Every structure is written in C-alpha cells, then in structure tokens.
Amino acid sequence: MYIELVKYPDVFLRKVSKDVPFPLDDKTERLTKFMLRAMYQHHGIGLAAVQVGYDLRMFVMDCSRGGDKPKVFINPEIAQKSDETLCDNEGCLSAPGKTGEVRRHLRIILKYQNQDGKEEKKTFYDLEARCIQHEMDHLDGKLCIDYEKGNYSREKHKSQTMVESDFRIKSDS
Ligand SMILES: [Zn+2]
C-alpha cells in the first residue's frame, strides 16, 4: 500500500502538534507502526506524525545503514544543545526536490517518552542529532526549507547530508 505524505505547501504542515496522552491508545500504537512504514517506504531516515496527517508530538527515526533500527520518540524535548554547530543541506519528504541549508547543533540531549510512557534521556550526535532537530521543527510547524531565504546558491559545491530523504540511497551508491 502506497502511503501518501502531506506535502508542502499544505498548511497542515504549519500546525503546532499536541502532546501525546499516555497510556497510548490503540490508534496511536497503530500510528507509530504506520509512521515507520511510511518512513521506510519513502526511503527516509525520519518522519514526524504531522507528515502523515496527525498533529501529535511524535516522530520516528532510523539513521542506520541497514534501515533496521527503528526508533520512536514521543513528546520529545531538547534538554541540551552543543555550542558547536554545522551548516548543511537538508531535504524533507514533505518537500520533494527542495533543500534548505540549516545550521544545527552537532550534539543534543533529548528527553522523550517511549511507547510505554517511560521517560528517556539520551545523547545524539551528527546525523541523528541533525535529523532530530529537523523533526522537532516539524512538531512546531517549521520546515527546513524555511531557513533558505529565497536565495538558492546552487553553484557552490557543498557537502550534502540529505536529512529525511534519499540519504540511504545516496550512501549506498
Ligand atoms: Zn521533514
């Protein structure tokens, strides 16, 4: 079954998502599985609930090479950010063909709840840290392409970490 994503410029993507109540009901349990399926089907490494039509504060992520390490983050909050930042290009499954150059923190500590409602606190680096900051933006109605202020500088050769889209495909070839 092909899963259709909510795409830019749909105003639904601008919604500020709501907290997820615990214990998770069946519908939300099913939604986490649906989000993972949508992410893998579109060759993504991250996907927020708002991208499949639910304004809930949760996202899924799998930055592993094999695409076999699914992670679910519910009611996430960034507890700490590194001073070191890096500017890089990001793509978004909800904005195919577009990229945004975004400065992100290299390391973050994320507080979130797992599917049992248990509070977790973990440190993430590099691609995972970037992906999480991208997904956190989705929860607040923000897109990576918003950072690009209309002046696309395509001629420059930059390193390109495609967040969300194409990353796995590119790294395989
Ligand atoms: Zn995105």
Short mmCIF file of N, CA and C and ligand atoms in Angstrom, two decimals:
data_model
loop_
_atom_site.label_atom_id
_atom_site.label_comp_id
_atom_site.label_asym_id
_atom_site.label_seq_id
_atom_site.Cartn_x
_atom_site.Cartn_y
_atom_site.Cartn_z
N MET A 1 0.84 -1.20 0.00
CA MET A 1 0.00 0.00 0.00
C MET A 1 0.87 1.25 0.00
N TYR A 2 0.60 2.13 -0.95
CA TYR A 2 1.37 3.36 -1.03
C TYR A 2 0.83 4.38 -0.04
N ILE A 3 1.73 4.92 0.79
CA ILE A 3 1.31 5.91 1.78
C ILE A 3 1.61 7.31 1.27
N GLU A 4 0.55 8.10 1.15
CA GLU A 4 0.67 9.47 0.67
C GLU A 4 1.08 10.37 1.84
N LEU A 5 2.08 11.20 1.62
CA LEU A 5 2.51 12.12 2.68
C LEU A 5 1.89 13.50 2.49
N VAL A 6 1.77 14.23 3.58
CA VAL A 6 1.34 15.63 3.50
C VAL A 6 2.51 16.43 2.93
N LYS A 7 2.25 17.18 1.89
CA LYS A 7 3.35 17.85 1.19
C LYS A 7 3.24 19.37 1.27
N TYR A 8 4.39 20.02 1.29
CA TYR A 8 4.48 21.46 1.15
C TYR A 8 3.81 21.86 -0.16
N PRO A 9 3.00 22.93 -0.25
CA PRO A 9 2.74 23.94 0.78
C PRO A 9 1.47 23.72 1.61
N ASP A 10 1.06 22.49 1.82
CA ASP A 10 -0.13 22.20 2.63
C ASP A 10 0.00 22.88 4.01
N VAL A 11 -1.04 23.64 4.38
CA VAL A 11 -0.97 24.39 5.65
C VAL A 11 -0.98 23.47 6.87
N PHE A 12 -1.39 22.20 6.67
CA PHE A 12 -1.38 21.27 7.81
C PHE A 12 0.03 21.14 8.40
N LEU A 13 1.02 21.26 7.53
CA LEU A 13 2.42 21.16 7.99
C LEU A 13 2.80 22.31 8.92
N ARG A 14 1.99 23.36 8.96
CA ARG A 14 2.28 24.54 9.79
C ARG A 14 1.68 24.42 11.18
N LYS A 15 0.94 23.34 11.42
CA LYS A 15 0.32 23.15 12.73
C LYS A 15 1.36 22.91 13.81
N VAL A 16 1.08 23.44 14.99
CA VAL A 16 1.91 23.10 16.16
C VAL A 16 1.27 21.86 16.77
N SER A 17 2.03 20.76 16.79
CA SER A 17 1.48 19.49 17.23
C SER A 17 1.23 19.46 18.73
N LYS A 18 0.27 18.59 19.12
CA LYS A 18 -0.15 18.49 20.52
C LYS A 18 0.54 17.32 21.22
N ASP A 19 0.65 17.46 22.55
CA ASP A 19 1.23 16.38 23.35
C ASP A 19 0.44 15.09 23.18
N VAL A 20 1.13 13.97 23.27
CA VAL A 20 0.50 12.65 23.15
C VAL A 20 0.16 12.17 24.57
N PRO A 21 -1.12 11.84 24.82
CA PRO A 21 -1.51 11.36 26.15
C PRO A 21 -1.13 9.89 26.37
N PHE A 22 -0.78 9.58 27.61
CA PHE A 22 -0.47 8.19 27.99
C PHE A 22 -1.50 7.68 28.96
N PRO A 23 -1.73 6.35 29.03
CA PRO A 23 -1.15 5.34 28.15
C PRO A 23 -1.63 5.49 26.70
N LEU A 24 -0.79 5.06 25.78
CA LEU A 24 -1.13 5.15 24.37
C LEU A 24 -2.38 4.34 24.07
N ASP A 25 -3.31 4.92 23.32
CA ASP A 25 -4.46 4.11 22.89
C ASP A 25 -4.07 3.32 21.63
N ASP A 26 -4.95 2.40 21.25
CA ASP A 26 -4.67 1.51 20.11
C ASP A 26 -4.38 2.30 18.84
N LYS A 27 -5.12 3.38 18.68
CA LYS A 27 -4.99 4.18 17.48
C LYS A 27 -3.58 4.77 17.37
N THR A 28 -3.07 5.25 18.49
CA THR A 28 -1.74 5.85 18.48
C THR A 28 -0.67 4.78 18.31
N GLU A 29 -0.89 3.61 18.92
CA GLU A 29 0.02 2.47 18.73
C GLU A 29 0.13 2.14 17.24
N ARG A 30 -1.04 2.08 16.61
CA ARG A 30 -1.06 1.77 15.17
C ARG A 30 -0.39 2.87 14.37
N LEU A 31 -0.56 4.11 14.83
CA LEU A 31 0.03 5.25 14.13
C LEU A 31 1.57 5.16 14.12
N THR A 32 2.16 4.72 15.23
CA THR A 32 3.63 4.61 15.26
C THR A 32 4.10 3.61 14.20
N LYS A 33 3.39 2.51 14.07
CA LYS A 33 3.77 1.50 13.05
C LYS A 33 3.57 2.04 11.64
N PHE A 34 2.49 2.78 11.48
CA PHE A 34 2.17 3.39 10.18
C PHE A 34 3.26 4.39 9.79
N MET A 35 3.72 5.18 10.77
CA MET A 35 4.76 6.18 10.51
C MET A 35 6.07 5.51 10.11
N LEU A 36 6.40 4.41 10.77
CA LEU A 36 7.62 3.68 10.41
C LEU A 36 7.51 3.14 8.99
N ARG A 37 6.33 2.59 8.67
CA ARG A 37 6.13 2.06 7.33
C ARG A 37 6.27 3.16 6.28
N ALA A 38 5.68 4.32 6.58
CA ALA A 38 5.75 5.45 5.65
C ALA A 38 7.21 5.91 5.48
N MET A 39 7.95 5.96 6.58
CA MET A 39 9.34 6.41 6.52
C MET A 39 10.18 5.48 5.65
N TYR A 40 10.04 4.17 5.86
CA TYR A 40 10.83 3.20 5.08
C TYR A 40 10.38 3.19 3.62
N GLN A 41 9.09 3.29 3.41
CA GLN A 41 8.58 3.26 2.05
C GLN A 41 9.12 4.43 1.22
N HIS A 42 9.30 5.58 1.87
CA HIS A 42 9.80 6.76 1.16
C HIS A 42 11.31 6.92 1.30
N HIS A 43 11.98 5.88 1.77
CA HIS A 43 13.44 5.87 1.94
C HIS A 43 13.91 7.02 2.82
N GLY A 44 13.16 7.30 3.86
CA GLY A 44 13.53 8.39 4.76
C GLY A 44 14.30 7.87 5.96
N ILE A 45 14.89 8.81 6.68
CA ILE A 45 15.56 8.44 7.94
C ILE A 45 14.82 9.05 9.13
N GLY A 46 13.79 9.84 8.84
CA GLY A 46 12.99 10.41 9.92
C GLY A 46 11.64 10.83 9.38
N LEU A 47 10.64 10.82 10.25
CA LEU A 47 9.30 11.23 9.82
C LEU A 47 8.48 11.64 11.05
N ALA A 48 7.83 12.78 10.95
CA ALA A 48 7.00 13.27 12.05
C ALA A 48 5.53 12.95 11.77
N ALA A 49 4.73 12.83 12.84
CA ALA A 49 3.32 12.45 12.70
C ALA A 49 2.57 13.42 11.79
N VAL A 50 2.93 14.69 11.85
CA VAL A 50 2.22 15.69 11.05
C VAL A 50 2.37 15.40 9.54
N GLN A 51 3.42 14.69 9.17
CA GLN A 51 3.67 14.38 7.75
C GLN A 51 2.74 13.29 7.22
N VAL A 52 2.09 12.56 8.15
CA VAL A 52 1.07 11.60 7.70
C VAL A 52 -0.32 12.04 8.17
N GLY A 53 -0.44 13.30 8.57
CA GLY A 53 -1.77 13.85 8.84
C GLY A 53 -2.23 13.85 10.28
N TYR A 54 -1.31 13.67 11.23
CA TYR A 54 -1.69 13.70 12.65
C TYR A 54 -0.84 14.74 13.38
N ASP A 55 -1.50 15.74 13.98
CA ASP A 55 -0.73 16.79 14.67
C ASP A 55 -0.43 16.38 16.11
N LEU A 56 0.40 15.36 16.23
CA LEU A 56 0.80 14.83 17.53
C LEU A 56 2.31 14.94 17.66
N ARG A 57 2.77 15.19 18.90
CA ARG A 57 4.20 15.39 19.12
C ARG A 57 4.92 14.05 19.18
N MET A 58 5.11 13.44 18.05
CA MET A 58 5.91 12.23 17.96
C MET A 58 6.55 12.11 16.59
N PHE A 59 7.72 11.45 16.57
CA PHE A 59 8.37 11.19 15.30
C PHE A 59 9.12 9.87 15.37
N VAL A 60 9.44 9.33 14.20
CA VAL A 60 10.20 8.09 14.11
C VAL A 60 11.52 8.40 13.41
N MET A 61 12.52 7.56 13.65
CA MET A 61 13.83 7.80 13.05
C MET A 61 14.57 6.47 12.90
N ASP A 62 15.33 6.36 11.83
CA ASP A 62 16.25 5.24 11.65
C ASP A 62 17.39 5.71 10.76
N CYS A 63 18.52 6.04 11.38
CA CYS A 63 19.67 6.54 10.63
C CYS A 63 20.68 5.43 10.36
N SER A 64 20.30 4.19 10.63
CA SER A 64 21.24 3.09 10.41
C SER A 64 21.39 2.79 8.93
N ARG A 65 22.56 2.25 8.56
CA ARG A 65 22.79 1.93 7.13
C ARG A 65 21.79 0.90 6.63
N GLY A 66 21.54 -0.08 7.44
CA GLY A 66 20.69 -1.18 7.00
C GLY A 66 19.20 -0.87 7.07
N GLY A 67 18.86 0.23 7.73
CA GLY A 67 17.45 0.54 7.88
C GLY A 67 16.72 -0.49 8.72
N ASP A 68 17.38 -0.92 9.79
CA ASP A 68 16.77 -1.96 10.63
C ASP A 68 16.79 -1.58 12.11
N LYS A 69 16.92 -0.27 12.39
CA LYS A 69 16.93 0.17 13.78
C LYS A 69 15.89 1.27 14.02
N PRO A 70 14.61 0.87 13.94
CA PRO A 70 13.55 1.86 14.11
C PRO A 70 13.50 2.43 15.53
N LYS A 71 13.30 3.73 15.62
CA LYS A 71 13.16 4.37 16.93
C LYS A 71 11.94 5.26 16.93
N VAL A 72 11.23 5.25 18.06
CA VAL A 72 10.03 6.07 18.19
C VAL A 72 10.23 7.05 19.35
N PHE A 73 9.94 8.32 19.10
CA PHE A 73 10.12 9.36 20.12
C PHE A 73 8.79 10.07 20.34
N ILE A 74 8.34 10.08 21.59
CA ILE A 74 7.05 10.69 21.89
C ILE A 74 7.25 11.84 22.88
N ASN A 75 6.54 12.93 22.65
CA ASN A 75 6.66 14.15 23.45
C ASN A 75 8.12 14.55 23.70
N PRO A 76 8.91 14.64 22.64
CA PRO A 76 10.33 14.93 22.80
C PRO A 76 10.60 16.40 23.12
N GLU A 77 11.68 16.61 23.87
CA GLU A 77 12.14 17.97 24.17
C GLU A 77 13.65 17.95 24.13
N ILE A 78 14.23 18.97 23.54
CA ILE A 78 15.69 19.05 23.55
C ILE A 78 16.12 19.64 24.90
N ALA A 79 16.86 18.84 25.67
CA ALA A 79 17.24 19.25 27.01
C ALA A 79 18.55 20.03 26.98
N GLN A 80 19.38 19.74 26.02
CA GLN A 80 20.69 20.40 25.95
C GLN A 80 21.21 20.39 24.52
N LYS A 81 21.91 21.45 24.13
CA LYS A 81 22.49 21.53 22.78
C LYS A 81 23.97 21.88 22.89
N SER A 82 24.75 21.34 21.99
CA SER A 82 26.18 21.68 21.99
C SER A 82 26.35 23.09 21.45
N ASP A 83 27.46 23.73 21.84
CA ASP A 83 27.79 25.04 21.27
C ASP A 83 28.19 24.89 19.81
N GLU A 84 28.82 23.76 19.48
CA GLU A 84 29.28 23.54 18.10
C GLU A 84 28.10 23.32 17.18
N THR A 85 28.12 24.02 16.08
CA THR A 85 27.06 23.86 15.10
C THR A 85 27.68 23.59 13.73
N LEU A 86 26.85 23.11 12.82
CA LEU A 86 27.31 22.86 11.46
C LEU A 86 26.19 23.20 10.48
N CYS A 87 26.57 23.87 9.41
CA CYS A 87 25.62 24.23 8.38
C CYS A 87 25.64 23.14 7.31
N ASP A 88 24.49 22.65 6.90
CA ASP A 88 24.45 21.60 5.89
C ASP A 88 23.10 21.64 5.18
N ASN A 89 23.04 20.98 4.05
CA ASN A 89 21.79 20.92 3.30
C ASN A 89 20.89 19.81 3.80
N GLU A 90 19.62 20.12 3.88
CA GLU A 90 18.64 19.11 4.30
C GLU A 90 17.53 19.02 3.28
N GLY A 91 17.05 17.79 3.11
CA GLY A 91 15.86 17.60 2.30
C GLY A 91 14.75 17.14 3.22
N CYS A 92 13.52 17.21 2.72
CA CYS A 92 12.38 16.82 3.54
C CYS A 92 11.43 16.00 2.68
N LEU A 93 10.93 14.89 3.23
CA LEU A 93 9.99 14.05 2.47
C LEU A 93 8.73 14.83 2.11
N SER A 94 8.43 15.86 2.86
CA SER A 94 7.24 16.66 2.59
C SER A 94 7.50 17.79 1.61
N ALA A 95 8.73 17.93 1.17
CA ALA A 95 9.07 18.96 0.18
C ALA A 95 10.02 18.38 -0.85
N PRO A 96 9.53 17.41 -1.65
CA PRO A 96 10.40 16.71 -2.59
C PRO A 96 11.06 17.67 -3.58
N GLY A 97 12.34 17.45 -3.82
CA GLY A 97 13.06 18.26 -4.80
C GLY A 97 13.61 19.55 -4.24
N LYS A 98 13.23 19.90 -3.02
CA LYS A 98 13.73 21.13 -2.43
C LYS A 98 14.72 20.80 -1.31
N THR A 99 15.66 21.73 -1.07
CA THR A 99 16.54 21.57 0.08
C THR A 99 16.64 22.90 0.81
N GLY A 100 17.08 22.81 2.05
CA GLY A 100 17.31 24.02 2.83
C GLY A 100 18.63 23.89 3.53
N GLU A 101 19.37 25.00 3.55
CA GLU A 101 20.65 24.97 4.26
C GLU A 101 20.37 25.41 5.69
N VAL A 102 20.68 24.53 6.63
CA VAL A 102 20.30 24.78 8.02
C VAL A 102 21.49 24.58 8.95
N ARG A 103 21.67 25.52 9.86
CA ARG A 103 22.71 25.37 10.89
C ARG A 103 22.11 24.60 12.06
N ARG A 104 22.72 23.50 12.43
CA ARG A 104 22.20 22.66 13.52
C ARG A 104 23.29 22.39 14.55
N HIS A 105 22.85 22.08 15.75
CA HIS A 105 23.80 21.70 16.80
C HIS A 105 24.32 20.30 16.53
N LEU A 106 25.62 20.11 16.77
CA LEU A 106 26.24 18.81 16.46
C LEU A 106 25.85 17.72 17.45
N ARG A 107 25.55 18.14 18.67
CA ARG A 107 25.19 17.16 19.69
C ARG A 107 24.01 17.71 20.48
N ILE A 108 23.06 16.85 20.77
CA ILE A 108 21.94 17.27 21.60
C ILE A 108 21.61 16.18 22.61
N ILE A 109 21.01 16.60 23.70
CA ILE A 109 20.46 15.63 24.64
C ILE A 109 18.95 15.74 24.53
N LEU A 110 18.32 14.62 24.22
CA LEU A 110 16.87 14.61 24.01
C LEU A 110 16.17 13.88 25.14
N LYS A 111 15.12 14.54 25.65
CA LYS A 111 14.24 13.94 26.64
C LYS A 111 12.97 13.55 25.91
N TYR A 112 12.50 12.34 26.12
CA TYR A 112 11.28 11.92 25.42
C TYR A 112 10.64 10.77 26.17
N GLN A 113 9.48 10.33 25.70
CA GLN A 113 8.84 9.15 26.28
C GLN A 113 8.85 8.04 25.25
N ASN A 114 9.05 6.81 25.73
CA ASN A 114 8.96 5.68 24.81
C ASN A 114 7.49 5.24 24.75
N GLN A 115 7.23 4.16 24.01
CA GLN A 115 5.83 3.77 23.80
C GLN A 115 5.13 3.30 25.06
N ASP A 116 5.91 2.95 26.09
CA ASP A 116 5.29 2.57 27.36
C ASP A 116 5.09 3.78 28.28
N GLY A 117 5.49 4.94 27.80
CA GLY A 117 5.33 6.15 28.60
C GLY A 117 6.54 6.44 29.49
N LYS A 118 7.54 5.58 29.42
CA LYS A 118 8.73 5.74 30.25
C LYS A 118 9.57 6.91 29.71
N GLU A 119 10.03 7.75 30.64
CA GLU A 119 10.88 8.89 30.27
C GLU A 119 12.29 8.42 29.96
N GLU A 120 12.83 8.88 28.84
CA GLU A 120 14.20 8.53 28.47
C GLU A 120 14.96 9.82 28.25
N LYS A 121 16.27 9.74 28.39
CA LYS A 121 17.12 10.90 28.13
C LYS A 121 18.38 10.37 27.47
N LYS A 122 18.62 10.78 26.23
CA LYS A 122 19.77 10.24 25.50
C LYS A 122 20.50 11.33 24.73
N THR A 123 21.78 11.06 24.50
CA THR A 123 22.60 11.98 23.73
C THR A 123 22.68 11.49 22.28
N PHE A 124 22.56 12.40 21.35
CA PHE A 124 22.66 12.06 19.94
C PHE A 124 23.67 12.97 19.25
N TYR A 125 24.35 12.41 18.26
CA TYR A 125 25.40 13.13 17.56
C TYR A 125 25.14 13.19 16.06
N ASP A 126 25.80 14.16 15.43
CA ASP A 126 25.91 14.23 13.98
C ASP A 126 24.57 14.03 13.25
N LEU A 127 24.51 13.01 12.37
CA LEU A 127 23.31 12.84 11.54
C LEU A 127 22.05 12.66 12.39
N GLU A 128 22.15 11.85 13.45
CA GLU A 128 20.97 11.65 14.30
C GLU A 128 20.55 12.95 14.97
N ALA A 129 21.54 13.71 15.45
CA ALA A 129 21.24 14.99 16.09
C ALA A 129 20.57 15.94 15.09
N ARG A 130 21.09 15.95 13.86
CA ARG A 130 20.51 16.82 12.82
C ARG A 130 19.09 16.38 12.48
N CYS A 131 18.92 15.09 12.32
CA CYS A 131 17.60 14.56 11.98
C CYS A 131 16.59 14.91 13.08
N ILE A 132 16.98 14.74 14.34
CA ILE A 132 16.07 15.05 15.45
C ILE A 132 15.69 16.53 15.44
N GLN A 133 16.65 17.40 15.20
CA GLN A 133 16.34 18.84 15.17
C GLN A 133 15.40 19.17 14.02
N HIS A 134 15.56 18.46 12.90
CA HIS A 134 14.66 18.62 11.75
C HIS A 134 13.24 18.18 12.13
N GLU A 135 13.13 17.02 12.80
CA GLU A 135 11.81 16.50 13.19
C GLU A 135 11.17 17.38 14.26
N MET A 136 11.98 17.90 15.18
CA MET A 136 11.45 18.79 16.22
C MET A 136 10.86 20.04 15.59
N ASP A 137 11.46 20.52 14.52
CA ASP A 137 10.91 21.66 13.78
C ASP A 137 9.52 21.33 13.25
N HIS A 138 9.36 20.10 12.72
CA HIS A 138 8.05 19.68 12.20
C HIS A 138 6.98 19.78 13.29
N LEU A 139 7.33 19.43 14.53
CA LEU A 139 6.36 19.45 15.62
C LEU A 139 5.89 20.87 15.91
N ASP A 140 6.69 21.85 15.51
CA ASP A 140 6.32 23.25 15.71
C ASP A 140 5.93 23.94 14.40
N GLY A 141 5.66 23.15 13.38
CA GLY A 141 5.17 23.72 12.13
C GLY A 141 6.22 24.36 11.26
N LYS A 142 7.47 23.99 11.50
CA LYS A 142 8.56 24.61 10.76
C LYS A 142 9.21 23.61 9.80
N LEU A 143 9.65 24.09 8.65
CA LEU A 143 10.29 23.22 7.65
C LEU A 143 11.72 23.69 7.38
N CYS A 144 12.55 22.73 6.97
CA CYS A 144 13.95 23.07 6.71
C CYS A 144 14.07 24.08 5.57
N ILE A 145 13.11 24.05 4.65
CA ILE A 145 13.20 24.98 3.51
C ILE A 145 12.89 26.41 3.95
N ASP A 146 12.32 26.59 5.16
CA ASP A 146 12.06 27.94 5.67
C ASP A 146 13.36 28.69 5.93
N TYR A 147 14.42 27.95 6.18
CA TYR A 147 15.70 28.58 6.53
C TYR A 147 16.34 29.22 5.30
N GLU A 148 15.99 28.71 4.16
CA GLU A 148 16.52 29.18 2.87
C GLU A 148 15.75 30.46 2.51
N LYS A 149 16.42 31.56 2.54
CA LYS A 149 15.67 32.82 2.38
C LYS A 149 15.57 33.26 0.93
N GLY A 150 15.15 32.32 0.08
CA GLY A 150 14.89 32.69 -1.30
C GLY A 150 16.11 32.75 -2.20
N ASN A 151 17.30 32.82 -1.62
CA ASN A 151 18.49 32.91 -2.47
C ASN A 151 19.23 31.57 -2.50
N TYR A 152 18.80 30.75 -3.40
CA TYR A 152 19.43 29.45 -3.58
C TYR A 152 20.81 29.62 -4.20
N SER A 153 21.81 29.03 -3.59
CA SER A 153 23.16 29.17 -4.13
C SER A 153 23.62 27.80 -4.62
N ARG A 154 23.09 27.45 -5.74
CA ARG A 154 23.29 26.11 -6.28
C ARG A 154 24.69 25.87 -6.84
N GLU A 155 25.35 26.95 -7.20
CA GLU A 155 26.64 26.79 -7.87
C GLU A 155 27.72 26.29 -6.92
N LYS A 156 27.53 26.56 -5.65
CA LYS A 156 28.53 26.15 -4.66
C LYS A 156 28.50 24.64 -4.46
N HIS A 157 29.68 24.05 -4.35
CA HIS A 157 29.75 22.63 -4.06
C HIS A 157 29.85 22.42 -2.57
N LYS A 158 28.81 21.93 -2.01
CA LYS A 158 28.79 21.75 -0.56
C LYS A 158 28.65 20.27 -0.25
N SER A 159 29.07 19.94 0.93
CA SER A 159 28.80 18.58 1.38
C SER A 159 27.30 18.50 1.57
N GLN A 160 26.76 17.38 1.31
CA GLN A 160 25.32 17.27 1.38
C GLN A 160 24.87 16.08 2.21
N THR A 161 24.32 16.37 3.35
CA THR A 161 23.71 15.33 4.15
C THR A 161 22.23 15.44 3.91
N MET A 162 21.66 14.53 3.19
CA MET A 162 20.24 14.63 2.94
C MET A 162 19.49 14.08 4.12
N VAL A 163 18.97 14.96 4.92
CA VAL A 163 18.18 14.50 6.04
C VAL A 163 16.81 14.12 5.53
N GLU A 164 16.27 13.11 6.09
CA GLU A 164 14.97 12.54 5.75
C GLU A 164 14.97 11.84 4.41
N SER A 165 15.26 12.56 3.33
CA SER A 165 15.09 11.93 2.04
C SER A 165 16.41 11.49 1.45
N ASP A 166 16.37 10.41 0.74
CA ASP A 166 17.47 10.00 -0.12
C ASP A 166 18.77 9.61 0.55
N PHE A 167 18.89 9.82 1.84
CA PHE A 167 20.18 9.60 2.47
C PHE A 167 20.69 8.17 2.25
N ARG A 168 19.80 7.22 2.47
CA ARG A 168 20.23 5.83 2.39
C ARG A 168 20.57 5.45 0.95
N ILE A 169 19.79 5.94 0.03
CA ILE A 169 20.04 5.66 -1.39
C ILE A 169 21.40 6.20 -1.80
N LYS A 170 21.64 7.47 -1.42
CA LYS A 170 22.91 8.11 -1.78
C LYS A 170 24.11 7.40 -1.17
N SER A 171 23.98 6.96 0.08
CA SER A 171 25.12 6.37 0.77
C SER A 171 25.41 4.97 0.24
N ASP A 172 24.44 4.36 -0.42
CA ASP A 172 24.65 3.01 -0.96
C ASP A 172 25.38 3.05 -2.30
N SER A 173 25.19 4.14 -3.03
CA SER A 173 25.73 4.15 -4.38
C SER A 173 27.19 4.59 -4.41
ZN ZN B 1 10.95 16.93 7.06
#
